[in-house]
Amino acid sequence: MRAPDIDGGDVSRPGAVAYAAEWARAVRRIGFVPLTAAETERLLVPLTERLGEALLAPTFSARPAEEVGRALVQAHLTEPGVLDWSVQALGDRFLQWVLPGRAESPELRERVALLQGAFAAGFARALRDRVFSQQERISRSAWQARDTVEQALRDSEARFRAVFTGAVIGIGIAGVDGQIIEVNQSFADMLGYTVAEMRRMNVSALAYADDAAGMWELYQELIEGKRDSARVEKRYYRKDGSVVWTDLAVSLIRHDDGRPRFTVAMVEDITERYELQQRLRFQALHDPLTGLPNRTLFFETLGTVFDGAGDDQRVGLCFIDLDGFKAINDSLGHDLGDRLLKVIARRLSDCVAGRGHLVARMGGDEFVILVDSDGGIDDAVEAAELALAAVSAPVHVADQQLAVSASIGIVECPAAETSVGDLMKAADTTLYWAKAEGRGRWAVYDPERSAADIARSALAANLPAALDRDEFVLHYQPIVSLLDGTMVAVEALVRWQHPELGLIGPDRFIGLAEETGLIVRLGAWVLRQACRDAESWRRAYPETSLVVSVNLAARQADDPAIVETVAEALQHTGLPAELLQLELTESAVMGSAGEPLRTLHQLADLGLRLAIDDFGTGYSNLAYLRRLPIHCVKLAGPFVEGIKGDGGDAVADHRDERIVDALVRLAHALELSVTAEAVETEVQAERLRALRCDTGQGRLFGAPMPADGIRARLGG
């Protein structure tokens, strides 16, 4: 054999000491050691260094390893596991600790293999020599007692055999052709065979259909000499057909020239540990209350679907939320709520059983059905309807009968066009739509509607910054006297001059401002700007008494600081209070009581005018209306639009005209002036004039225009 190309170097003293300490601990852990821990370590340090020096010797000899093996026996370290641990540890672990940085050297690995064999041989020969020595001493003492000599020989042979047979884990030796040469009793017992039966078997007979991927490839590399060891978790069939899980470690034993000779397998039964791991995994992936898969397992499954999806693969999802479950929890207690969830979970699982759908609990009262089908949206809708039917059946819990419903968001689309995150976001959005439309129903995801919602959310998010950047402007629509056509007032209408979308009407952002609470800030800005513009017109044309009418949202009217806000606007701009009119919706005014009612009186005490907008659309209490400090009512546009005068529907036209007549008479009876909105034609204006309506507003008299347009009209 050629000498390996070793470039010299020294053994790492710290590494040798650390390796010897680990070796000493392993030896003491394996069995009885007739030395203290310190004595054992002191014994093994020079032995470790000697092995390292042998590896690095320019002219290699395996003899030092044989001498180290003999030294262990001489130190009485002869427990069965000592040889096994020492031989295995003399591989990668020894190189990494004692010769750091050189563990990948092929020459060193070849020497290690030879040292392993020499070490085992030295150990065995020393043990054999020890036996022979004992036999010799016994022979010399034969005159004392032949029986004693024979018994001592048998005991010695038993100790030698204990290295193999006494191990509590299974040990098997097989040739490179796979034929089993020897097994110990532990291995045979583990698989339910006798030792003799296993000696007649080939390793291939122990194969399991679902062995870990690549396991047999590893074994093939082992017997071909491409690797020295392999370790996997593997299942075996017992003789009775049952399955045992094992931790299998296989090592290759080579001839002196390095050729594979046979393999040694050490097998530990880990069935109980494996079953415990499986139970723990089940608990980690399933909801403890309902037993359904939890969100972790759901997302794992969904991710697998997306990872393996082809170009035409579709994915369907039903996102389920129970309606009013919080009320049940709060009123009847969480224990009853939990029992209800168990019933619902079982029903949801049963209703799609056999269809291959995954039902999971996402948390709280939310569930999800992952639709496994190629039927497109129809299968997803079918699953949703089955779920709604299952949930809606009366539920008997304890002595309570509960009526439960659910809302479901459905998403179904090609997997290639979405992602897990986008799919769940769409499902959540669609569930919100179903909730908004009422209980006990489903909704299907609509990309266009979602885009509109996203755009609406973006506007809502940009509202505060837009107000800070002065992106809002006011337009004013004239209000004219129906008697002589003169402009007596204007209504301030806010617009958003969006830097990207252009001029946006109030219908797109006022509702958002009310939802977010920004309407109070925005309304205060509108009030100040309207008063500022009105005061500039008054100073430019002092002979006019143009009233500016500003809408007051319900949240503004409820704001405790509204009176102070209005007073400050009048004071800072100098606008006379009688030239300011605040418009409130009829529903807001009719709902005023207590503090809001006092607020209206405080506003009226400032000297300004108050008007009811959209009059006739609410449920007015006339006695209550009479108590309010109101000066004007504005007829709702639909009533005025009904007076078409185009001959289309004379009966409906006459009915709308009578309604307007009644409203005008009612307002005049309460000593209120009347403004008609949405006046579009001369016919409408003439009829309103005949009904003694005071003022009109609409396209006929002028579209909303900037403040400069009103100034120009006053000057004309």
XYZ file of C-alpha atoms in Angstrom, residues 439-691:
253
model
C -76.489 37.152 8.239
C -76.592 33.613 6.956
C -75.265 34.187 3.453
C -72.217 33.840 1.264
C -70.462 36.222 -1.080
C -68.087 35.514 -3.960
C -64.903 37.479 -4.410
C -65.136 40.178 -7.078
C -61.788 41.665 -8.170
C -63.410 44.880 -9.396
C -65.252 45.415 -6.129
C -62.078 44.644 -4.226
C -60.161 47.171 -6.300
C -62.838 49.751 -5.512
C -62.586 48.945 -1.805
C -58.814 49.237 -1.961
C -59.090 52.578 -3.717
C -61.599 53.705 -1.093
C -59.271 52.601 1.691
C -56.409 54.442 0.025
C -58.505 57.619 -0.075
C -59.380 57.177 3.599
C -55.723 56.734 4.478
C -54.762 59.882 2.523
C -57.474 62.114 3.967
C -55.522 63.459 6.980
C -52.462 64.296 4.870
C -54.654 65.887 2.207
C -56.154 68.172 4.819
C -52.681 69.077 6.072
C -51.559 69.843 2.504
C -54.592 72.094 1.771
C -55.803 69.870 -1.050
C -59.475 70.633 -0.350
C -61.306 73.442 -2.114
C -64.794 74.898 -1.852
C -67.287 75.338 -4.656
C -70.480 77.301 -4.156
C -73.908 76.676 -5.688
C -76.277 79.637 -5.947
C -79.603 79.692 -4.090
C -82.028 82.149 -5.757
C -85.325 83.709 -4.863
C -88.135 82.110 -6.864
C -89.998 85.383 -6.661
C -87.531 87.672 -8.461
C -84.594 85.397 -9.426
C -81.977 87.196 -7.326
C -79.195 85.193 -5.703
C -79.801 85.332 -1.960
C -77.483 82.591 -0.724
C -74.900 80.013 -1.746
C -74.260 76.506 -0.451
C -70.620 75.634 0.260
C -69.700 72.272 -1.269
C -66.271 70.761 -0.558
C -64.134 69.144 -3.255
C -60.817 67.302 -3.042
C -58.170 68.450 -5.508
C -56.321 65.120 -5.544
C -52.780 65.353 -6.992
C -53.274 62.154 -9.030
C -57.036 61.681 -9.428
C -57.967 65.270 -10.089
C -61.075 66.924 -8.637
C -63.007 64.423 -6.488
C -66.619 65.004 -5.456
C -67.818 64.744 -1.849
C -69.721 61.532 -2.547
C -66.351 59.717 -2.663
C -64.796 61.001 0.553
C -67.355 62.546 2.928
C -68.550 59.099 4.017
C -64.930 58.098 4.638
C -64.340 61.239 6.672
C -67.390 60.431 8.802
C -66.250 56.821 9.330
C -62.741 57.857 10.368
C -63.833 60.817 12.479
C -61.938 63.273 10.259
C -65.240 64.942 9.411
C -64.887 67.146 12.511
C -61.547 68.584 11.333
C -62.686 68.788 7.726
C -65.978 70.400 8.695
C -64.153 73.012 10.784
C -61.935 73.833 7.784
C -64.971 74.138 5.487
C -66.690 76.408 7.992
C -63.696 78.736 8.328
C -63.044 78.868 4.578
C -66.723 79.488 3.749
C -66.911 82.300 6.299
C -63.674 83.776 4.922
C -65.011 83.741 1.329
C -68.414 85.127 2.381
C -66.766 87.986 4.269
C -64.621 88.825 1.232
C -67.769 89.026 -0.918
C -69.512 91.239 1.659
C -66.622 93.658 1.771
C -66.410 93.782 -2.007
C -70.171 94.252 -2.391
C -71.479 95.721 0.882
C -74.893 96.360 -0.636
C -75.537 92.602 -0.881
C -76.509 90.333 2.019
C -75.434 86.984 0.565
C -75.880 84.121 3.032
C -73.399 81.232 2.925
C -74.887 77.858 3.852
C -72.546 75.217 5.286
C -73.438 71.552 5.853
C -72.973 70.275 9.394
C -72.439 66.510 9.710
C -74.066 64.583 12.543
C -70.686 63.968 14.218
C -69.947 67.675 14.041
C -73.266 68.495 15.665
C -72.451 66.025 18.455
C -69.003 67.542 18.988
C -68.994 69.360 22.373
C -66.797 72.090 20.876
C -69.040 72.874 17.871
C -70.455 76.102 19.335
C -66.956 77.341 20.139
C -65.738 76.324 16.657
C -68.530 78.286 14.916
C -68.055 81.320 17.163
C -64.301 81.388 16.468
C -64.878 81.133 12.715
C -67.226 84.127 12.802
C -64.904 86.121 15.038
C -61.712 85.436 13.048
C -63.297 86.186 9.664
C -65.526 89.067 10.770
C -68.563 87.610 8.979
C -71.869 88.740 10.567
C -73.638 85.766 12.116
C -76.856 86.453 10.204
C -75.016 85.732 6.937
C -74.123 82.166 8.028
C -76.529 79.259 7.738
C -75.777 75.748 9.033
C -77.527 72.802 7.372
C -78.276 69.602 9.298
C -79.994 66.497 7.961
C -83.541 65.835 9.095
C -82.598 62.505 10.697
C -79.817 64.174 12.712
C -82.098 66.961 13.918
C -84.964 64.640 14.778
C -82.612 62.483 16.841
C -81.369 65.434 18.872
C -82.221 65.360 22.546
C -80.582 66.531 25.730
C -77.170 68.058 25.061
C -77.511 68.090 21.209
C -80.766 70.029 21.515
C -79.113 72.562 23.816
C -76.300 72.849 21.258
C -78.779 73.813 18.536
C -80.206 76.559 20.736
C -76.680 77.799 21.565
C -75.876 77.966 17.862
C -79.089 79.874 17.178
C -78.236 82.253 20.003
C -75.094 83.249 18.071
C -77.444 84.872 15.555
C -76.877 82.487 12.658
C -79.516 80.556 10.735
C -80.242 76.826 10.996
C -81.706 74.760 8.180
C -82.943 71.190 7.812
C -81.490 69.500 4.740
C -83.291 66.743 2.784
C -86.571 67.625 4.459
C -89.314 65.048 3.954
C -87.087 61.947 3.882
C -87.034 61.368 7.649
C -89.679 60.665 10.260
C -90.428 64.124 11.540
C -92.204 64.640 14.809
C -94.025 67.901 14.153
C -94.391 68.734 17.813
C -90.671 68.233 18.285
C -89.825 70.121 15.110
C -91.791 73.102 16.406
C -89.453 73.278 19.429
C -86.280 73.521 17.364
C -84.652 76.873 16.532
C -84.904 76.205 12.800
C -85.186 78.973 10.174
C -85.335 77.067 6.908
C -86.090 73.665 5.413
C -84.653 72.352 2.164
C -86.928 70.006 0.247
C -85.256 66.730 -0.678
C -84.278 66.498 -4.327
C -86.392 63.423 -5.213
C -89.615 65.346 -4.504
C -88.592 68.173 -6.819
C -87.325 65.789 -9.486
C -90.793 64.192 -9.527
C -92.281 67.428 -10.858
C -91.063 66.772 -14.375
C -93.765 68.389 -16.442
C -92.735 66.288 -19.463
C -96.081 64.455 -19.736
C -94.461 61.081 -19.046
C -96.452 60.021 -15.959
C -99.133 62.557 -15.182
C -100.452 60.652 -12.149
C -97.042 60.363 -10.464
C -96.245 63.956 -11.418
C -99.438 65.181 -9.782
C -98.760 63.072 -6.654
C -95.253 64.517 -6.222
C -96.608 68.012 -6.686
C -99.169 67.475 -3.922
C -96.396 66.184 -1.607
C -94.322 69.301 -2.258
C -97.387 71.491 -1.700
C -98.027 69.795 1.663
C -94.404 70.162 2.742
C -94.297 73.845 1.794
C -97.540 74.532 3.658
C -96.222 72.619 6.701
C -92.989 74.607 6.732
C -94.792 77.943 6.347
C -97.148 76.957 9.159
C -94.057 76.546 11.317
C -92.863 79.970 10.091
C -89.959 78.433 8.185
C -88.703 79.428 4.756
C -88.462 76.700 2.084
C -85.659 76.004 -0.388
C -86.201 73.484 -3.182
C -83.154 71.474 -4.226
C -82.369 69.865 -7.614
C -84.312 72.370 -9.714
C -83.370 71.506 -13.274
C -86.049 73.015 -15.551
C -88.128 76.153 -15.928
C -91.273 74.028 -15.567
C -90.113 72.868 -12.140
C -89.283 76.455 -11.144
C -92.681 77.727 -12.288
C -94.571 75.037 -10.384
C -92.516 75.631 -7.245
C -93.182 79.335 -7.550
C -96.913 78.587 -7.827
C -96.667 76.463 -4.670
